[in-house]
Short mmCIF file of C-alpha atoms in Angstrom, two decimals:
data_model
loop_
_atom_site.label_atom_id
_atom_site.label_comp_id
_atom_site.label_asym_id
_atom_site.label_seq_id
_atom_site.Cartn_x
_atom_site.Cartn_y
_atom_site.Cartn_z
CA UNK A 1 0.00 0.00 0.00
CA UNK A 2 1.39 3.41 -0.75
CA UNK A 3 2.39 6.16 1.51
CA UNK A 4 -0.09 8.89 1.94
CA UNK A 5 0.75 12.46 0.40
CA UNK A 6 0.60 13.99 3.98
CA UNK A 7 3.18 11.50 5.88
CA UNK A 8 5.67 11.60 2.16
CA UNK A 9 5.93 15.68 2.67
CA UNK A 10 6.15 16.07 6.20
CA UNK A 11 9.13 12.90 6.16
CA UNK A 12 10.55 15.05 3.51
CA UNK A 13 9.95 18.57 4.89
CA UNK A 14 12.07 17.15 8.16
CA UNK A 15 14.65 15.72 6.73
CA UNK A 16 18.19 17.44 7.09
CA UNK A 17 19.54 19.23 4.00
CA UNK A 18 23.07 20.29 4.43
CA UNK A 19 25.81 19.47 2.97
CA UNK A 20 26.26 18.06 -0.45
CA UNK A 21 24.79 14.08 0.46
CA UNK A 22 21.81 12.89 -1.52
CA UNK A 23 21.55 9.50 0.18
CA UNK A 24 18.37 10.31 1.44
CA UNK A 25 16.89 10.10 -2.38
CA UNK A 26 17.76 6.41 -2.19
CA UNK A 27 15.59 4.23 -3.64
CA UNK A 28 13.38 7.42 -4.21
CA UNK A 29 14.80 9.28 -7.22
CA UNK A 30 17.64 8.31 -9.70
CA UNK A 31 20.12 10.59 -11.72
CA UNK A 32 22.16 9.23 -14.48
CA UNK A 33 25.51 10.48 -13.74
CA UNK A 34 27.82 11.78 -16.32
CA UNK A 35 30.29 9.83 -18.72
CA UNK A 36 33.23 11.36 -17.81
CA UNK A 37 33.40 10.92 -14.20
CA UNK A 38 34.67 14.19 -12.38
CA UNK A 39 35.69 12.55 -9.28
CA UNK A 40 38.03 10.13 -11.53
CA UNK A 41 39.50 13.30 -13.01
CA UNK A 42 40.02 15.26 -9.78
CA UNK A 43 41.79 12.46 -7.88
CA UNK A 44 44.32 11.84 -11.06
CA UNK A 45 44.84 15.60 -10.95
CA UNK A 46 45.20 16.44 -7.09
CA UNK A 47 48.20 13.39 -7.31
CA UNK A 48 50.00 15.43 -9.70
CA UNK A 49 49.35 18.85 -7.81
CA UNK A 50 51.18 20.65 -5.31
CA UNK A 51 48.53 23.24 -4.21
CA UNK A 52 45.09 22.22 -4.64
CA UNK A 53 41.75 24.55 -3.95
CA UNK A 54 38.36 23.28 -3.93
CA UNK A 55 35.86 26.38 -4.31
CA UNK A 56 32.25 25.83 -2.90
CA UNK A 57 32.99 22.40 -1.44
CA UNK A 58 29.64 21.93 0.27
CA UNK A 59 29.75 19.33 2.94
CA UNK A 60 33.35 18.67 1.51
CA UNK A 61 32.26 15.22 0.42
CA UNK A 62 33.17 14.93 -3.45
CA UNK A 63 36.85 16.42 -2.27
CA UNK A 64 36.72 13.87 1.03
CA UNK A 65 36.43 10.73 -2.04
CA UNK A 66 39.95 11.69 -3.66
CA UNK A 67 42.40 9.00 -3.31
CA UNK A 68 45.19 11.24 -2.17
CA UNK A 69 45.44 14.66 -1.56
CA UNK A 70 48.65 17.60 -2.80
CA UNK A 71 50.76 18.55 0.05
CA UNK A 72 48.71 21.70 0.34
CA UNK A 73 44.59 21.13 0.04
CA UNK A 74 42.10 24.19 0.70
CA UNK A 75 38.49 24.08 0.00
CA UNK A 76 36.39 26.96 0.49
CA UNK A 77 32.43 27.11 1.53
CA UNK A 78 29.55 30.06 2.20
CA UNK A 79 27.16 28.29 4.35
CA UNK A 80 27.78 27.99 7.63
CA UNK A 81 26.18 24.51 8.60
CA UNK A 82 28.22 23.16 5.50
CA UNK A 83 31.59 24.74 6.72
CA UNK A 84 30.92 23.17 10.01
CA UNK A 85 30.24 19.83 7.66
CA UNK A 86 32.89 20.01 5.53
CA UNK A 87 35.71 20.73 8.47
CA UNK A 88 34.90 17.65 10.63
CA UNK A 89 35.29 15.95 7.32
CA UNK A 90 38.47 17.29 5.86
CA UNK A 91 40.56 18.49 8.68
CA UNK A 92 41.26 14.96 9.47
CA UNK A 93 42.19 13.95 6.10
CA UNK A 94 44.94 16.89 5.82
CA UNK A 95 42.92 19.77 4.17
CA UNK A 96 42.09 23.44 5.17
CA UNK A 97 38.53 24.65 5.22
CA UNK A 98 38.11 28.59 4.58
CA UNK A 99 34.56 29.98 5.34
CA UNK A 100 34.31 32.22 2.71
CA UNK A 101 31.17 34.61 1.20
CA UNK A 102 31.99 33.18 -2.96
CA UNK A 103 32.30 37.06 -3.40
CA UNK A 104 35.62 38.35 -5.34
CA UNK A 105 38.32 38.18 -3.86
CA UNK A 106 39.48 34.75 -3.11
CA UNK A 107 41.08 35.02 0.12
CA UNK A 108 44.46 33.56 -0.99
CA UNK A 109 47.53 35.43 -2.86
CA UNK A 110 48.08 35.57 -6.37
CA UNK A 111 49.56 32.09 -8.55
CA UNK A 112 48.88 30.46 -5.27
CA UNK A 113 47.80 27.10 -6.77
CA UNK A 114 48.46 24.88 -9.56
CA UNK A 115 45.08 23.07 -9.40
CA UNK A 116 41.31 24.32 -8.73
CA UNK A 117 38.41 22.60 -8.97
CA UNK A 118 35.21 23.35 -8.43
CA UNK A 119 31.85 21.02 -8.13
CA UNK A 120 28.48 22.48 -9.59
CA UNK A 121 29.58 25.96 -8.29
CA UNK A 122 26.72 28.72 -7.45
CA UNK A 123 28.85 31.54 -9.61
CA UNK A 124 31.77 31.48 -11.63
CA UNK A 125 34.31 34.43 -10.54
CA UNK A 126 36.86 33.55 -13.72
CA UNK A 127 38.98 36.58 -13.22
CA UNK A 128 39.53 35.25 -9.65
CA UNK A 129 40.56 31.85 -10.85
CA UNK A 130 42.42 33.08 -13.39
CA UNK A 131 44.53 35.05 -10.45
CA UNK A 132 44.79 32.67 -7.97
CA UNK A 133 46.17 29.89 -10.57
CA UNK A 134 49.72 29.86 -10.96
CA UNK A 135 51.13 30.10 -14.91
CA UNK A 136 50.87 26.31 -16.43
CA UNK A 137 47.69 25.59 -13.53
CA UNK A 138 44.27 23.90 -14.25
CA UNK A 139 40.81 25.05 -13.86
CA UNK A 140 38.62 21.79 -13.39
CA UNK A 141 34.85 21.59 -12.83
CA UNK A 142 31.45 20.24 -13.04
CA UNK A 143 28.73 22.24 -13.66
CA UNK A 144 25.01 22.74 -14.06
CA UNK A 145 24.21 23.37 -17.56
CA UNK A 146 21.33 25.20 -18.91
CA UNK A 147 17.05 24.58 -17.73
CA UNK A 148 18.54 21.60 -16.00
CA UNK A 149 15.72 19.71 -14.56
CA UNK A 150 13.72 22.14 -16.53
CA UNK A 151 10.36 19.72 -16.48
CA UNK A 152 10.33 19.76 -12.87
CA UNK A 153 11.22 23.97 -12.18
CA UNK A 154 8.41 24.57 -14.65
CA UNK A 155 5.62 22.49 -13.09
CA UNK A 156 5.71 24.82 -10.64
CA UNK A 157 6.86 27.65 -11.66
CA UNK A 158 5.30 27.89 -15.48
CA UNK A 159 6.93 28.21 -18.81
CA UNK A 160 10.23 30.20 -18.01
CA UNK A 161 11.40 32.42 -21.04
CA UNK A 162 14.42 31.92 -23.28
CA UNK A 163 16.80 33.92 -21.87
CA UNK A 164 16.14 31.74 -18.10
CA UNK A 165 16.47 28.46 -20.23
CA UNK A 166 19.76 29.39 -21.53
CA UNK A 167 21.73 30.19 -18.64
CA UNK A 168 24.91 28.63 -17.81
CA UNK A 169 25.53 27.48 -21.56
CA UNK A 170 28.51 25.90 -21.81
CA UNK A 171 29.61 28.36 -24.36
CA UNK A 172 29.21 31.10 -22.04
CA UNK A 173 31.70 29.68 -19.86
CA UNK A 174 33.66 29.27 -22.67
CA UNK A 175 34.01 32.91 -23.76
CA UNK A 176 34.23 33.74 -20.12
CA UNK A 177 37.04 31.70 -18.69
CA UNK A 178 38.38 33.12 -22.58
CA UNK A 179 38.24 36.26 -21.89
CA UNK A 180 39.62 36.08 -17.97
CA UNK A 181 43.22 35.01 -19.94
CA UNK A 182 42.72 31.15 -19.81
CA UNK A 183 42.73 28.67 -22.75
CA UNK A 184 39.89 25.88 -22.57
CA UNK A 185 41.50 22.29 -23.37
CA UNK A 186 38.47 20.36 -22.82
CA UNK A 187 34.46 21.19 -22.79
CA UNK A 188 31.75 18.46 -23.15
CA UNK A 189 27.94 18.42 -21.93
CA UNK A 190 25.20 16.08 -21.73
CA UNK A 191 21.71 15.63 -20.62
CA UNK A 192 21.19 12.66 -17.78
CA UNK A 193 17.82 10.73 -17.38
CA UNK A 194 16.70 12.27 -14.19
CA UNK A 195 13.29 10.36 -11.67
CA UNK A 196 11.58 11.35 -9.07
CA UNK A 197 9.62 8.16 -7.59
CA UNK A 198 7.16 9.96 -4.65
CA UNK A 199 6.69 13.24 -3.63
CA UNK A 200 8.75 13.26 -0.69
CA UNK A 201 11.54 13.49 -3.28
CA UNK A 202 10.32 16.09 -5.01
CA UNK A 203 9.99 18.18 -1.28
CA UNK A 204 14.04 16.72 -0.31
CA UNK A 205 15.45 18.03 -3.53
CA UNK A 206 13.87 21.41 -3.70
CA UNK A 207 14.32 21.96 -0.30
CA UNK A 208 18.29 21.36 -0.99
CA UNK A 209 18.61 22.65 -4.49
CA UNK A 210 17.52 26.22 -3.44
CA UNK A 211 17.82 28.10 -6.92
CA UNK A 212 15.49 25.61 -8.71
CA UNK A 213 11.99 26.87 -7.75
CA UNK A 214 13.31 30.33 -5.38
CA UNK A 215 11.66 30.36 -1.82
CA UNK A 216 9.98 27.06 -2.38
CA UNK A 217 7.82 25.88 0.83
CA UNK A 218 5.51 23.10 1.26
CA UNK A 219 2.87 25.28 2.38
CA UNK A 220 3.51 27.95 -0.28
CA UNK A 221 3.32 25.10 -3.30
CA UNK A 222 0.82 22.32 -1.12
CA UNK A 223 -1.29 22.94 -4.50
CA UNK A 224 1.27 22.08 -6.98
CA UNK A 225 2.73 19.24 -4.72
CA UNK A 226 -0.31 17.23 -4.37
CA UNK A 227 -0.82 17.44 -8.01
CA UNK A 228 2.26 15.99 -8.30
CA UNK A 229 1.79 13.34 -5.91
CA UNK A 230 -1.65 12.41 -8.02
CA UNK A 231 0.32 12.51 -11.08
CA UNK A 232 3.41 10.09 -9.85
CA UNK A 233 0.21 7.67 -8.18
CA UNK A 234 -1.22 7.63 -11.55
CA UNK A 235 1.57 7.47 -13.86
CA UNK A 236 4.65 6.51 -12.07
CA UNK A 237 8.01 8.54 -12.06
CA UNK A 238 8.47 12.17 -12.82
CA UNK A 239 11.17 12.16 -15.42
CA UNK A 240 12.99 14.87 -16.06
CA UNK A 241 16.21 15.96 -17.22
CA UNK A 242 19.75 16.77 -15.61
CA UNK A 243 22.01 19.02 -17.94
CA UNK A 244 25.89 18.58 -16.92
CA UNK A 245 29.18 20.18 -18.50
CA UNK A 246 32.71 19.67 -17.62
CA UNK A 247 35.13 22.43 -18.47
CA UNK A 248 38.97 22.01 -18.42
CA UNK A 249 41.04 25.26 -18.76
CA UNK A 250 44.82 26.21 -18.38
CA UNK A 251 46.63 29.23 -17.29
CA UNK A 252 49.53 30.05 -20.23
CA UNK A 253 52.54 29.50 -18.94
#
C-alpha cells in the first residue's frame, strides 16, 4: 500500500539538507551520472598537484572521495552549517577549510595554486581563478548546464522564457574563462535521465537545491505538490532531465 501524500511531505519537509549528500533520495529518485566521471579526473589531478583549492565544497564530500590529496589542500564554503560539515570531514584527512562569502576576492595570494576545482559551483568568478592559478595551472569543474531539470522547475513555476532556459551554456563559460586570460583544453555536456519516484523526493530536492523553484515551501506550493503526488500515483516517475558540462582550462605558462 502506498504512503499517503501527507506522511511523504512532512518525512521530507524534516529531513536534514546540508551538505552536499543525496543519500536520502535512495531508492526514491535516480540521476544518471555523467560519462566522464569528475571525481576520476580530480583524484588523477590532485596526485599530480602541489597546491590544490576546492571552491564551494559543500559538505566537503566529493573532495573527502579523492584518493590522495597535494601537500597543500584548501576548499572553500559560504554556508555555515556546510563549513561546520565540511571541516569535521576534511581536517582529518589533511585539508584546510576557509569559510568564505563566494564574493571576489578569493582570500588567498596571487599564482597560489596549480590546481582548482570546483563542483556544480553557485557563480563562476573567472577573473579570480584566473589570479589565484599559478602560470601552467588547471581550472577543473562540473557544472550545471542550462534549464537543468527544466520539467520539474516549470511544473511549478510555469513556462520560463528563453533567456532563463539558456543560462549557464557551456559556451558562455567558454568565452568567459576566454576572456579572464585562460585557454579551454576540454568542454563536453550532456543531458542525464533524471526520476523522481514519490513526492517526498520532489519536497528533499527542492528543499536542498535552493535556486530551482526560489523560496519554495511546502505550504507555499501544497497545491502544486499534491498534483504531483496524483500525477506520480497515476503514472509513475516524474522524469525529467539533468544538464551537466565539464570544463577544463589552463593558465599560459
Amino acid at each position: 500500500m502506498s504512503r499517503s501524500f501527507e506522511d511523504l511531505v512532512a518525512e521530507a519537509d524534516a529531513a536534514p539538507v546540508e551538505g552536499w549528500d543525496f543519500s536520502w533520495l535512495v531508492g526514491r529518485a535516480t540521476e544518471q551520472r555523467p560519462s566522464w566521471g569528475y571525481q576520476s579526473m580530480m583524484g588523477e589531478r590532485m596526485v599530480r598537484a602541489s597546491a590544490a583549492l576546492d571552491i564551494q565544497t559543500g559538505g566537503g564530500e566529493v573532495l573527502a572521495g579523492v584518493p590522495k590529496f597535494p601537500p597543500l589542500a584548501v576548499a572553500t564554503e559560504s554556508w555555515p552549517p556546510n563549513v561546520a560539515k565540511a571541516t569535521a570531514l576534511l581536517h582529518p584527512l589533511g585539508a584546510v577549510v576557509v569559510a568564505d562569502e563566494d564574493e571576489p576576492p578569493l582570500p588567498f595570494a596571487d599564482e597560489a595554486f596549480d590546481l582548482v576545482v570546483s563542483r556544480h559551483p553557485v557563480t563562476v568568478w573567472w577573473e579570480e581563478i584566473a589570479r589565484v592559478l599559478r602560470p601552467g595551472g588547471t581550472y577543473l569543474s562540473q557544472q550545471v548546464g542550462p534549464a537543468s531539470v527544466f520539467e520539474l522547475v516549470e511544473f511549478f513555476l510555469g513556462p520560463q522564457p528563453e533567456e532563463v532556459r539558456r543560462k549557464r551554456h557551456p559556451d558562455d563559460a567558454r568565452t568567459a574563462a576566454e576572456a579572464a586570460g585562460l585557454e579551454v583544453v576540454d568542454l563536453r555536456s550532456e543531458s542525464l535521465r533524471t526520476e523522481f519516484s514519490d513526492i517526498g523526493a520532489v519536497v528533499y530536492f527542492l528543499r536542498k537545491v535552493i535556486w530551482m523553484v526560489p523560496g519554495f515551501t511546502v505550504d507555499g506550493y501544497g497545491d502544486r505538490l499534491r498534483q504531483l503526488h496524483e500525477r506520480i500515483e497515476d503514472e509513475g516517475p516524474f522524469v525529467a532531465h539533468t544538464t551537466r558540462f565539464l570544463i577544463e582550462a589552463r593558465k599560459p605558462v
